[in-house]
Tab-separated table of C-alpha atoms and ligand atoms in Angstrom:
chain	number	residue	atom	x	y	z
Z	5	UNK	CA	-23.198	-9.581	2.943
Z	6	UNK	CA	-22.461	-11.819	-0.181
Z	7	UNK	CA	-19.734	-14.340	0.345
Z	8	UNK	CA	-18.273	-15.245	-2.793
Z	9	UNK	CA	-16.570	-18.589	-2.780
Z	10	UNK	CA	-14.787	-18.606	-5.976
Z	11	UNK	CA	-11.405	-19.640	-6.877
Z	12	UNK	CA	-11.638	-23.336	-5.737
Z	13	UNK	CA	-11.484	-25.909	-8.327
Z	14	UNK	CA	-11.148	-23.512	-11.220
Z	15	UNK	CA	-8.039	-23.339	-13.478
Z	16	UNK	CA	-5.266	-21.649	-11.673
Z	17	UNK	CA	-3.287	-19.615	-14.164
Z	18	UNK	CA	0.108	-18.425	-12.679
Z	19	UNK	CA	1.474	-15.110	-13.200
Z	20	UNK	CA	4.360	-14.858	-15.798
Z	21	UNK	CA	5.633	-11.571	-17.133
Z	22	UNK	CA	6.008	-11.144	-20.907
Z	23	UNK	CA	8.968	-8.800	-21.723
Z	24	UNK	CA	11.252	-7.909	-24.666
Z	25	UNK	CA	13.252	-10.995	-23.710
Z	26	UNK	CA	10.421	-13.539	-24.193
Z	27	UNK	CA	7.623	-11.712	-26.255
Z	28	UNK	CA	8.868	-13.528	-29.527
Z	29	UNK	CA	7.810	-16.995	-27.942
Z	30	UNK	CA	4.262	-15.854	-27.191
Z	31	UNK	CA	1.566	-17.331	-29.666
Z	32	UNK	CA	0.419	-13.872	-30.422
Z	33	UNK	CA	3.778	-12.686	-31.803
Z	34	UNK	CA	3.140	-14.566	-35.013
Z	35	UNK	CA	0.043	-12.298	-35.436
Z	36	UNK	CA	2.187	-9.071	-35.574
Z	37	UNK	CA	3.474	-7.768	-38.873
Z	38	UNK	CA	7.371	-7.338	-39.250
Z	39	UNK	CA	6.826	-3.638	-38.938
Z	40	UNK	CA	5.077	-3.867	-35.580
Z	41	UNK	CA	7.549	-6.388	-34.299
Z	42	UNK	CA	10.260	-3.903	-35.074
Z	43	UNK	CA	8.540	-1.150	-33.274
Z	44	UNK	CA	8.109	-3.422	-30.325
Z	45	UNK	CA	11.851	-4.209	-30.304
Z	46	UNK	CA	13.194	-0.572	-31.005
Z	47	UNK	CA	10.971	1.383	-28.711
Z	48	UNK	CA	11.258	-0.964	-25.728
Z	49	UNK	CA	15.081	-0.321	-25.638
Z	50	UNK	CA	14.027	3.060	-24.278
Z	51	UNK	CA	10.562	2.844	-22.847
Z	52	UNK	CA	9.555	0.049	-20.441
Z	53	UNK	CA	7.583	-3.005	-21.808
Z	54	UNK	CA	5.822	-5.555	-19.930
Z	55	UNK	CA	2.709	-7.500	-20.460
Z	56	UNK	CA	1.383	-10.924	-19.409
Z	57	UNK	CA	-0.510	-13.929	-20.978
Z	58	UNK	CA	-3.955	-12.832	-19.566
Z	59	UNK	CA	-3.703	-9.239	-21.044
Z	60	UNK	CA	-2.479	-10.566	-24.414
Z	61	UNK	CA	-5.127	-13.542	-24.607
Z	62	UNK	CA	-8.264	-11.806	-22.982
Z	63	UNK	CA	-7.807	-8.072	-23.343
Z	64	UNK	CA	-6.227	-7.432	-26.581
Z	65	UNK	CA	-8.261	-7.984	-29.955
Z	66	UNK	CA	-5.556	-9.040	-32.348
Z	67	UNK	CA	-7.953	-8.588	-35.263
Z	68	UNK	CA	-7.842	-4.857	-34.673
Z	69	UNK	CA	-4.100	-4.405	-33.948
Z	70	UNK	CA	-2.441	-1.877	-33.943
Z	71	UNK	CA	-5.572	0.192	-33.348
Z	72	UNK	CA	-6.969	-2.040	-30.653
Z	73	UNK	CA	-7.107	0.126	-27.363
Z	74	UNK	CA	-5.502	-2.408	-25.185
Z	75	UNK	CA	-2.682	-3.106	-27.607
Z	76	UNK	CA	-2.124	0.667	-27.719
Z	77	UNK	CA	-2.315	0.659	-23.800
Z	78	UNK	CA	0.325	-2.057	-23.342
Z	79	UNK	CA	2.481	-2.598	-26.454
Z	80	UNK	CA	5.158	0.023	-27.668
Z	81	UNK	CA	4.252	1.901	-30.834
Z	82	UNK	CA	6.713	3.400	-33.287
Z	83	UNK	CA	5.085	6.887	-32.768
Z	84	UNK	CA	5.949	6.817	-29.068
Z	85	UNK	CA	9.584	7.844	-29.789
Z	86	UNK	CA	10.570	10.940	-31.810
Z	87	UNK	CA	11.644	9.893	-35.357
Z	88	UNK	CA	15.374	10.670	-34.519
Z	89	UNK	CA	15.367	8.702	-31.425
Z	90	UNK	CA	13.729	5.859	-33.130
Z	91	UNK	CA	16.342	5.915	-35.910
Z	92	UNK	CA	19.081	5.970	-33.526
Z	93	UNK	CA	17.960	2.934	-31.635
Z	94	UNK	CA	16.942	1.086	-34.828
Z	95	UNK	CA	20.462	1.617	-36.220
Z	96	UNK	CA	22.077	0.283	-33.017
Z	97	UNK	CA	19.906	-2.827	-33.122
Z	98	UNK	CA	20.802	-3.327	-36.981
Z	99	UNK	CA	24.283	-3.147	-36.124
Z	100	UNK	CA	24.164	-5.570	-33.273
Z	101	UNK	CA	25.508	-2.910	-31.007
Z	102	UNK	CA	26.671	-4.023	-27.482
Z	103	UNK	CA	24.298	-3.917	-24.488
Z	104	UNK	CA	26.404	-1.175	-22.931
Z	105	UNK	CA	26.039	1.061	-25.968
Z	106	UNK	CA	22.378	0.550	-26.378
Z	107	UNK	CA	21.902	1.353	-22.637
Z	108	UNK	CA	23.972	4.341	-22.939
Z	109	UNK	CA	22.022	5.750	-25.799
Z	110	UNK	CA	18.844	4.908	-24.278
Z	111	UNK	CA	19.593	6.842	-21.094
Z	112	UNK	CA	20.516	9.730	-23.029
Z	113	UNK	CA	17.146	9.646	-24.830
Z	114	UNK	CA	15.413	9.072	-21.567
Z	115	UNK	CA	16.701	12.118	-19.953
Z	116	UNK	CA	15.176	14.210	-22.759
Z	117	UNK	CA	11.739	12.679	-22.086
Z	118	UNK	CA	11.018	14.608	-18.774
Z	119	UNK	CA	11.503	11.854	-16.457
Z	120	UNK	CA	10.511	14.184	-13.569
Z	121	UNK	CA	7.000	15.363	-14.585
Z	122	UNK	CA	6.028	18.876	-13.539
Z	123	UNK	CA	9.488	19.500	-12.064
Z	124	UNK	CA	8.607	17.745	-8.838
Z	125	UNK	CA	11.978	17.066	-7.578
Z	126	UNK	CA	11.809	18.289	-3.945
Z	127	UNK	CA	8.268	18.984	-2.803
Z	128	UNK	CA	5.934	17.202	-0.447
Z	129	UNK	CA	8.388	14.913	1.245
Z	130	UNK	CA	7.533	15.176	5.051
Z	131	UNK	CA	10.273	14.848	7.766
Z	132	UNK	CA	10.474	13.158	11.021
Z	133	UNK	CA	12.960	13.817	13.640
Z	134	UNK	CA	14.493	16.287	11.283
Z	135	UNK	CA	15.146	13.715	8.611
Z	136	UNK	CA	13.083	13.225	5.367
Z	137	UNK	CA	10.939	10.207	5.084
Z	138	UNK	CA	11.506	8.751	1.548
Z	139	UNK	CA	8.703	7.020	-0.131
Z	140	UNK	CA	6.163	9.334	1.465
Z	141	UNK	CA	4.400	12.173	0.096
Z	142	UNK	CA	2.101	14.599	2.176
Z	143	UNK	CA	0.824	17.275	-0.289
Z	144	UNK	CA	-2.828	17.512	0.862
Z	145	UNK	CA	-3.644	18.039	4.533
Z	146	UNK	CA	-5.964	14.797	4.888
Z	147	UNK	CA	-4.213	12.480	2.757
Z	148	UNK	CA	-0.680	10.844	2.928
Z	149	UNK	CA	0.774	8.824	-0.037
Z	150	UNK	CA	3.113	5.887	0.645
Z	151	UNK	CA	5.052	3.963	-1.920
Z	152	UNK	CA	5.883	0.679	-0.348
Z	153	UNK	CA	9.260	-0.464	-1.736
Z	154	UNK	CA	7.823	-3.888	-2.594
Z	155	UNK	CA	5.043	-2.475	-4.675
Z	156	UNK	CA	7.002	-0.659	-7.331
Z	157	UNK	CA	6.342	-2.652	-10.329
Z	158	UNK	CA	3.118	-3.766	-12.183
Z	159	UNK	CA	1.532	-6.875	-13.904
Z	160	UNK	CA	1.834	-4.953	-16.940
Z	161	UNK	CA	3.101	-1.568	-17.978
Z	162	UNK	CA	0.913	1.150	-19.477
Z	163	UNK	CA	2.726	2.652	-22.401
Z	164	UNK	CA	1.788	6.302	-21.314
Z	165	UNK	CA	2.778	5.730	-17.518
Z	166	UNK	CA	4.514	8.814	-15.985
Z	167	UNK	CA	6.198	6.291	-13.690
Z	168	UNK	CA	8.157	4.951	-16.714
Z	169	UNK	CA	11.362	6.211	-15.350
Z	170	UNK	CA	11.386	4.055	-12.320
Z	171	UNK	CA	10.642	0.853	-14.305
Z	172	UNK	CA	13.720	1.328	-16.672
Z	173	UNK	CA	15.927	1.951	-13.471
Z	174	UNK	CA	17.367	5.294	-14.505
Z	175	UNK	CA	19.823	6.107	-11.844
Z	176	UNK	CA	18.543	8.095	-9.047
Z	177	UNK	CA	14.937	8.005	-10.216
Z	178	UNK	CA	13.622	5.444	-7.857
Z	179	UNK	CA	11.560	6.423	-4.862
Z	180	UNK	CA	10.162	4.002	-2.596
Z	181	UNK	CA	10.280	3.225	1.200
Z	182	UNK	CA	10.647	0.041	3.164
Z	183	UNK	CA	10.194	1.796	6.487
Z	184	UNK	CA	6.638	1.391	7.492
Z	185	UNK	CA	7.709	2.225	11.320
Z	186	UNK	CA	8.704	5.667	10.178
Z	187	UNK	CA	5.474	6.240	8.373
Z	188	UNK	CA	3.430	5.035	11.436
Z	189	UNK	CA	5.533	7.444	13.738
Z	190	UNK	CA	4.825	10.325	11.431
Z	191	UNK	CA	1.122	9.492	11.232
Z	192	UNK	CA	0.860	9.442	15.120
Z	193	UNK	CA	2.227	12.990	15.071
Z	194	UNK	CA	-0.320	14.158	12.437
Z	195	UNK	CA	-3.815	13.550	13.758
Z	196	UNK	CA	-5.235	15.514	10.853
Z	197	UNK	CA	-4.309	12.891	8.417
Z	198	UNK	CA	-7.459	10.832	7.766
Z	199	UNK	CA	-6.359	8.879	4.567
Z	200	UNK	CA	-3.131	6.868	3.814
Z	201	UNK	CA	-2.911	5.939	0.170
Z	202	UNK	CA	-0.659	2.959	-0.777
Z	203	UNK	CA	0.500	3.415	-4.339
Z	204	UNK	CA	3.331	2.307	-6.598
Z	205	UNK	CA	3.878	0.885	-9.265
Z	206	UNK	CA	1.068	-1.419	-8.059
Z	207	UNK	CA	1.030	-2.331	-4.416
Z	208	UNK	CA	-1.023	-5.553	-5.443
Z	209	UNK	CA	2.146	-7.033	-7.009
Z	210	UNK	CA	3.161	-7.841	-3.475
Z	211	UNK	CA	2.336	-11.137	-1.777
Z	212	UNK	CA	-0.417	-11.122	0.825
Z	213	UNK	CA	2.345	-11.804	3.349
Z	214	UNK	CA	4.219	-8.730	2.608
Z	215	UNK	CA	1.250	-6.609	2.069
Z	216	UNK	CA	-0.046	-7.905	5.508
Z	217	UNK	CA	3.096	-6.349	7.215
Z	218	UNK	CA	2.215	-2.904	5.826
Z	219	UNK	CA	-1.541	-3.028	6.492
Z	220	UNK	CA	-1.213	-4.331	10.051
Z	221	UNK	CA	1.171	-1.539	10.963
Z	222	UNK	CA	-1.571	0.802	9.939
Z	223	UNK	CA	-4.088	-0.948	12.184
Z	224	UNK	CA	-2.098	0.438	15.147
Z	225	UNK	CA	-4.675	1.512	17.842
Z	226	UNK	CA	-2.946	4.850	17.909
Z	227	UNK	CA	-3.725	5.401	14.400
Z	228	UNK	CA	-7.464	5.550	14.739
Z	229	UNK	CA	-7.483	9.023	12.934
Z	230	UNK	CA	-6.545	7.178	9.902
Z	231	UNK	CA	-10.114	6.134	8.933
Z	232	UNK	CA	-9.480	5.193	5.210
Z	233	UNK	CA	-6.763	3.028	3.622
Z	234	UNK	CA	-6.697	3.267	-0.044
Z	235	UNK	CA	-4.714	1.044	-2.318
Z	236	UNK	CA	-4.199	2.274	-5.992
Z	237	UNK	CA	-3.975	-0.735	-8.125
Z	238	UNK	CA	-4.356	-1.851	-11.815
Z	239	UNK	CA	-4.210	-5.584	-11.002
Z	240	UNK	CA	-8.065	-5.654	-11.083
Z	241	UNK	CA	-7.603	-5.036	-14.866
Z	242	UNK	CA	-4.300	-6.503	-15.668
Z	243	UNK	CA	-4.122	-9.519	-13.300
Z	244	UNK	CA	-7.615	-10.158	-11.566
Z	245	UNK	CA	-6.382	-13.410	-10.720
Z	246	UNK	CA	-4.554	-11.710	-7.826
Z	247	UNK	CA	-7.930	-11.551	-6.014
Z	248	UNK	CA	-9.462	-14.892	-7.142
Z	249	UNK	CA	-7.103	-17.700	-8.101
Z	250	UNK	CA	-3.573	-16.797	-7.056
Z	251	UNK	CA	-2.332	-18.949	-4.300
Z	252	UNK	CA	-2.707	-16.447	-1.687
Z	253	UNK	CA	-5.852	-14.706	-3.078
Z	254	UNK	CA	-7.968	-16.259	-0.249
Z	255	UNK	CA	-5.614	-14.841	2.350
Z	256	UNK	CA	-5.875	-11.492	0.698
Z	257	UNK	CA	-9.647	-11.437	1.149
Z	258	UNK	CA	-9.158	-12.411	4.908
Z	259	UNK	CA	-6.762	-9.575	5.159
Z	260	UNK	CA	-9.136	-7.107	3.529
Z	261	UNK	CA	-11.872	-8.113	6.061
Z	262	UNK	CA	-9.479	-7.731	8.904
Z	263	UNK	CA	-8.910	-4.054	7.856
Z	264	UNK	CA	-12.762	-3.488	7.630
Z	265	UNK	CA	-13.269	-5.165	10.833
Z	266	UNK	CA	-10.731	-2.836	12.259
Z	267	UNK	CA	-13.286	0.087	11.447
Z	268	UNK	CA	-11.449	1.446	8.622
Z	269	UNK	CA	-12.742	2.108	5.214
Z	270	UNK	CA	-10.743	0.129	2.688
Z	271	UNK	CA	-10.895	1.488	-0.873
Z	272	UNK	CA	-9.292	-0.094	-3.896
Z	273	UNK	CA	-8.579	2.763	-6.361
Z	274	UNK	CA	-9.027	0.615	-9.460
Z	275	UNK	CA	-7.222	1.887	-12.487
Z	276	UNK	CA	-9.698	0.979	-15.255
Z	277	UNK	CA	-8.903	2.413	-18.735
Z	278	UNK	CA	-11.304	0.652	-21.045
Z	279	UNK	CA	-14.648	-1.298	-20.578
Z	280	UNK	CA	-13.088	-4.487	-22.065
Z	281	UNK	CA	-10.996	-4.667	-18.689
Z	282	UNK	CA	-14.353	-5.387	-16.988
Z	283	UNK	CA	-15.663	-7.962	-19.546
Z	284	UNK	CA	-14.029	-11.020	-18.554
Z	285	UNK	CA	-15.497	-13.447	-15.915
Z	286	UNK	CA	-12.377	-13.203	-13.849
Z	287	UNK	CA	-12.400	-9.493	-13.666
Z	288	UNK	CA	-16.095	-9.639	-12.670
Z	289	UNK	CA	-15.458	-12.193	-10.079
Z	290	UNK	CA	-12.462	-10.230	-8.687
Z	291	UNK	CA	-14.800	-7.192	-8.044
Z	292	UNK	CA	-17.554	-9.587	-6.482
Z	293	UNK	CA	-15.016	-11.020	-4.153
Z	294	UNK	CA	-13.494	-7.792	-3.046
Z	295	UNK	CA	-16.719	-6.195	-2.400
Z	296	UNK	CA	-17.670	-9.168	-0.376
Z	297	UNK	CA	-14.934	-8.434	2.106
Z	298	UNK	CA	-16.655	-5.002	2.900
Z	299	UNK	CA	-13.860	-3.184	0.853
Z	300	UNK	CA	-14.937	-0.623	-1.784
Z	301	UNK	CA	-13.688	-0.206	-5.265
Z	302	UNK	CA	-13.394	3.111	-7.063
Z	303	UNK	CA	-12.608	3.711	-10.701
Z	304	UNK	CA	-10.133	6.218	-12.003
Z	305	UNK	CA	-7.900	6.590	-15.170
Z	306	UNK	CA	-6.403	9.171	-17.378
Z	307	UNK	CA	-7.943	10.011	-20.725
Z	308	UNK	CA	-5.427	8.616	-23.397
Z	309	UNK	CA	-5.682	9.093	-27.067
Z	310	UNK	CA	-5.977	5.804	-29.086
Z	311	UNK	CA	-7.218	4.201	-25.811
Z	312	UNK	CA	-10.235	5.844	-24.394
Z	313	UNK	CA	-10.559	9.210	-26.107
Z	314	UNK	CA	-14.259	8.669	-26.917
Z	315	UNK	CA	-17.440	9.414	-24.599
Z	316	UNK	CA	-19.080	6.209	-25.382
Z	317	UNK	CA	-15.996	4.166	-24.023
Z	318	UNK	CA	-16.167	6.145	-20.649
Z	319	UNK	CA	-19.986	5.834	-20.478
Z	320	UNK	CA	-19.820	2.166	-20.985
Z	321	UNK	CA	-16.948	1.800	-18.552
Z	322	UNK	CA	-18.865	3.836	-15.787
Z	323	UNK	CA	-22.022	2.033	-16.300
Z	324	UNK	CA	-20.519	-1.452	-16.252
Z	325	UNK	CA	-18.626	-0.493	-13.211
Z	326	UNK	CA	-21.586	0.827	-11.405
Z	327	UNK	CA	-23.425	-2.515	-12.301
Z	328	UNK	CA	-20.604	-4.469	-10.699
Z	329	UNK	CA	-20.404	-2.173	-7.693
Z	330	UNK	CA	-17.265	-0.052	-8.653
Z	331	UNK	CA	-17.841	3.835	-7.943
Z	332	UNK	CA	-16.627	6.181	-10.651
Z	333	UNK	CA	-14.077	8.526	-9.170
Z	334	UNK	CA	-11.777	10.491	-11.291
Z	335	UNK	CA	-10.892	11.128	-15.079
Z	336	UNK	CA	-7.308	12.544	-15.198
Z	337	UNK	CA	-5.538	14.313	-17.974
Z	338	UNK	CA	-2.325	12.586	-18.939
Z	339	UNK	CA	0.952	14.149	-17.626
Z	340	UNK	CA	3.841	15.752	-19.332
Z	341	UNK	CA	6.308	12.934	-19.366
Z	342	UNK	CA	7.569	10.041	-21.474
Z	343	UNK	CA	5.512	9.408	-24.742
Z	344	UNK	CA	3.135	12.197	-23.992
Z	345	UNK	CA	3.381	13.697	-27.529
Z	346	UNK	CA	1.766	10.376	-28.824
Z	347	UNK	CA	-1.067	10.176	-26.253
Z	348	UNK	CA	-2.039	13.822	-25.482
Z	349	UNK	CA	-5.593	15.159	-25.914
Z	350	UNK	CA	-6.274	18.878	-25.910
Z	351	UNK	CA	-8.100	20.142	-22.689
Z	352	UNK	CA	-11.156	21.159	-24.620
Z	353	UNK	CA	-11.357	17.729	-26.069
Z	354	UNK	CA	-10.892	16.155	-22.772
Z	355	UNK	CA	-13.682	18.221	-21.392
Z	356	UNK	CA	-16.015	17.240	-24.409
Z	357	UNK	CA	-15.212	13.435	-23.829
Z	358	UNK	CA	-15.979	13.885	-20.218
Z	359	UNK	CA	-19.217	15.792	-20.876
Z	360	UNK	CA	-20.404	13.546	-23.583
Z	361	UNK	CA	-19.860	10.591	-21.271
Z	362	UNK	CA	-21.369	12.113	-18.191
Z	363	UNK	CA	-24.602	13.085	-20.132
Z	364	UNK	CA	-25.063	9.411	-21.090
Z	365	UNK	CA	-25.113	7.941	-17.695
Z	366	UNK	CA	-27.315	7.993	-14.789
Z	367	UNK	CA	-26.757	9.771	-11.351
Z	368	UNK	CA	-24.995	6.898	-9.630
Z	369	UNK	CA	-22.216	7.037	-12.245
Z	370	UNK	CA	-22.017	10.845	-11.808
Z	371	UNK	CA	-19.912	10.587	-8.738
Z	372	UNK	CA	-16.968	10.793	-11.089
Z	373	UNK	CA	-15.120	14.189	-11.549
Z	374	UNK	CA	-12.875	15.195	-14.321
Z	375	UNK	CA	-11.129	15.988	-16.356
Z	376	UNK	CA	-8.660	16.690	-13.604
Z	377	UNK	CA	-4.929	17.807	-13.971
Z	378	UNK	CA	-2.609	16.967	-10.977
Z	379	UNK	CA	-0.351	19.985	-11.002
Z	380	UNK	CA	1.931	21.779	-8.412
Z	381	UNK	CA	-0.817	23.828	-6.635
Z	382	UNK	CA	-3.351	21.106	-6.864
Z	383	UNK	CA	-5.834	19.144	-8.832
Z	384	UNK	CA	-7.234	21.514	-11.547
Z	385	UNK	CA	-10.835	20.393	-12.632
Z	386	UNK	CA	-11.809	21.590	-16.182
Z	387	UNK	CA	-15.565	22.549	-15.662
Z	388	UNK	CA	-16.069	23.706	-19.127
Z	389	UNK	CA	-15.781	26.681	-21.566
Z	390	UNK	CA	-17.750	29.896	-21.149
Z	391	UNK	CA	-17.221	33.720	-22.123
Z	392	UNK	CA	-16.152	36.697	-20.259
Z	393	UNK	CA	-16.785	40.014	-22.012
Z	394	UNK	CA	-17.264	38.094	-25.427
Z	395	UNK	CA	-13.932	36.435	-24.941
Z	396	UNK	CA	-14.010	32.497	-24.589
Z	397	UNK	CA	-12.494	31.244	-21.211
Z	398	UNK	CA	-12.010	27.909	-19.557
Z	399	UNK	CA	-13.794	27.477	-16.354
Z	400	UNK	CA	-11.688	25.843	-13.660
Z	401	UNK	CA	-11.621	24.755	-10.047
Z	402	UNK	CA	-9.335	23.251	-7.557
Z	403	UNK	CA	-10.595	19.769	-6.395
Z	404	UNK	CA	-7.584	19.531	-4.106
Z	405	UNK	CA	-4.892	22.213	-3.336
Z	406	UNK	CA	-1.937	22.854	-1.226
Z	407	UNK	CA	-3.751	25.803	-0.053
Z	408	UNK	CA	-7.108	24.404	0.989
Z	409	UNK	CA	-8.866	28.022	0.509
Z	410	UNK	CA	-8.377	27.778	-3.080
Z	411	UNK	CA	-10.621	24.666	-3.376
Z	412	UNK	CA	-14.001	24.798	-5.135
Z	413	UNK	CA	-13.805	28.471	-6.212
Z	414	UNK	CA	-14.405	28.734	-9.951
Z	415	UNK	CA	-11.703	30.645	-11.775
Z	416	UNK	CA	-10.891	31.391	-15.446
Z	417	UNK	CA	-8.156	30.869	-17.998
Z	418	UNK	CA	-8.026	32.315	-21.439
Z	419	UNK	CA	-9.382	29.911	-23.754
Z	420	UNK	CA	-6.783	27.934	-25.908
Z	421	UNK	CA	-7.996	25.178	-28.108
Z	422	UNK	CA	-4.493	23.626	-28.409
Z	423	UNK	CA	-3.436	23.723	-24.688
Z	424	UNK	CA	-2.884	20.105	-23.220
Z	425	UNK	CA	-1.745	21.112	-19.807
Z	426	UNK	CA	-2.318	23.802	-16.943
Z	427	UNK	CA	1.207	25.425	-17.555
Z	428	UNK	CA	-0.046	26.617	-21.026
Z	429	UNK	CA	-2.943	28.324	-19.654
Z	430	UNK	CA	-2.844	32.130	-18.527
Z	431	UNK	CA	-5.286	33.833	-16.217
Z	432	UNK	CA	-8.183	35.411	-17.912
Z	433	UNK	CA	-8.537	38.249	-15.318
Z	434	UNK	CA	-6.386	39.941	-12.590
Z	435	UNK	CA	-8.402	38.043	-9.999
Z	436	UNK	CA	-7.412	34.757	-11.473
Z	437	UNK	CA	-3.727	35.287	-10.931
Z	438	UNK	CA	-4.063	34.063	-7.417
Z	439	UNK	CA	-4.912	30.492	-8.788
Z	440	UNK	CA	-1.770	30.110	-10.912
Z	441	UNK	CA	0.938	29.436	-8.396
Z	442	UNK	CA	4.417	28.408	-9.529
Z	443	UNK	CA	6.718	26.043	-7.453
Z	444	UNK	CA	8.993	27.595	-5.000
Z	445	UNK	CA	12.300	25.946	-4.047
Z	446	UNK	CA	11.613	23.485	-1.249
Z	447	UNK	CA	13.313	23.406	1.962
Z	448	UNK	CA	13.525	19.555	1.796
Z	449	UNK	CA	16.909	18.585	0.101
Z	450	UNK	CA	15.926	14.853	-0.818
Z	451	UNK	CA	15.013	14.536	-4.502
Z	452	UNK	CA	11.385	13.672	-4.991
Z	453	UNK	CA	10.862	12.065	-8.354
Z	454	UNK	CA	7.191	10.844	-8.479
Z	455	UNK	CA	4.410	13.193	-8.340
Z	456	UNK	CA	1.455	10.936	-8.093
Z	457	UNK	CA	-1.771	11.542	-9.919
Z	458	UNK	CA	-3.132	8.423	-8.432
Z	459	UNK	CA	-3.802	6.627	-11.570
Z	460	UNK	CA	-3.133	3.380	-9.762
G	27	PLP	C1	-5.066	13.164	-5.749
G	27	PLP	C2	-4.017	13.225	-4.575
G	27	PLP	C3	-4.446	12.806	-3.304
G	27	PLP	C4	-5.840	12.393	-3.022
G	27	PLP	O1	-6.883	13.317	-3.269
G	27	PLP	P1	-8.353	12.899	-3.233
G	27	PLP	O2	-9.015	14.037	-3.768
G	27	PLP	O3	-8.652	12.674	-1.818
G	27	PLP	O4	-8.571	11.768	-3.901
G	27	PLP	C5	-3.468	12.904	-2.359
G	27	PLP	N1	-2.155	13.114	-2.614
G	27	PLP	C6	-1.833	13.565	-3.972
G	27	PLP	C7	-0.536	13.882	-4.144
G	27	PLP	C8	-2.871	13.464	-4.978
G	27	PLP	O5	-2.376	13.877	-6.259
G	28	SF4	S1	-0.185	3.516	-14.926
G	28	SF4	FE1	-0.141	2.295	-12.940
G	28	SF4	S2	-0.499	0.196	-13.722
G	28	SF4	FE2	0.165	1.438	-15.482
G	28	SF4	S3	2.292	1.131	-15.441
G	28	SF4	FE3	1.941	3.118	-14.556
G	28	SF4	S4	2.007	2.545	-12.353
G	28	SF4	FE4	1.732	0.610	-13.507
């Protein structure tokens, strides 16, 4: 096994978030035109904004701003708010309105932006001793999702993120759990669960000490059936220092080794949006170090207009990933929330991008599946476009489903060149109706606000 000894004697850059409060003091602010600065100030009153010096210095190409993909991914753009919303917030800032008034208007607009994507308010929350376990989702038989309460923020925010509501703290939208004991008790009762997925926000925002508490609890001898621990993270792209030069990076590597020595498969589900995220020395060192612990890295991301809506971008990303030892996993379709009108790509275009990229890479990168929509009944995979009785149809399948019997059976929807999400599709034939399930009211009473599509 390769042992990477990196992180000693190198420049240790400490993490510092860039937000609306301090962005004007960064060296890059001077590179933005007055219009672009205004857009950052206005849009960030409603949608969350967070960046950091590494993203700004190494990943954004300021010569290409505003079209640069990493700028689009991390900086608020004027088009992300509806014109009327933009003007409202612009006027308030112009008039030097009070914080209270700005916050009140911002909240009113936020509630119009579908903060609970796909209507997932009450589904998938499991119970233990008759009580719900908040911060846990059990949707598919084998896999339990856990949202550690200490991991609900990120090293930078993606402008498209469907978890935006929790970052701006809209009342009642937070969903996280501190109670690892309850999760462990639940897992002991459910020997069919093989996978636990820590997600967020970004669990890698946690210090190694805090993360250790969670992971050690999952190494309980009575949880031998939990074979796989996945950690969804964008830190590999936004703050690779976490794995290389942060003060507790070495401890983190020892912790990963401990999980692997415990006979578990440890997988970092790396959220990579663009090949530039893999281009820096430190991002490559991070991958090398993680792999040296015996952990695996998989790559997944949504397809986002202006960021990665082009086959070459994905082919390049998967190829580079494979070279560095990351395994291409999913391409997702962007969810219906926040600034989706700005980022959305028609399903047919998503399929073309996927197919174009897939055709350009070798078999080792073809472990990837997509484009995939995380919908109420399951993960719907767009396989392509075909014809039934001379009528064009989408060919679809479930990669994951609440009802496991639906998985991997091709089914058909009427072709619609404008459709961007599953709920706009209609069954092509009578037989296909069984695949179009609608949510039923749930028995669980606690509000569930985050339906993960595992992009981190
Ligand atoms: C995608 C997903 C999973 C994991 O599915 P895999 O196909 O095993 O990666 C688990 N739970 C939810 C809610 C998901 O969306
Ligand atoms: S997509 Fe992931 S990394 Fe990006 S803001 Fe959302 S939770 Fe954070």
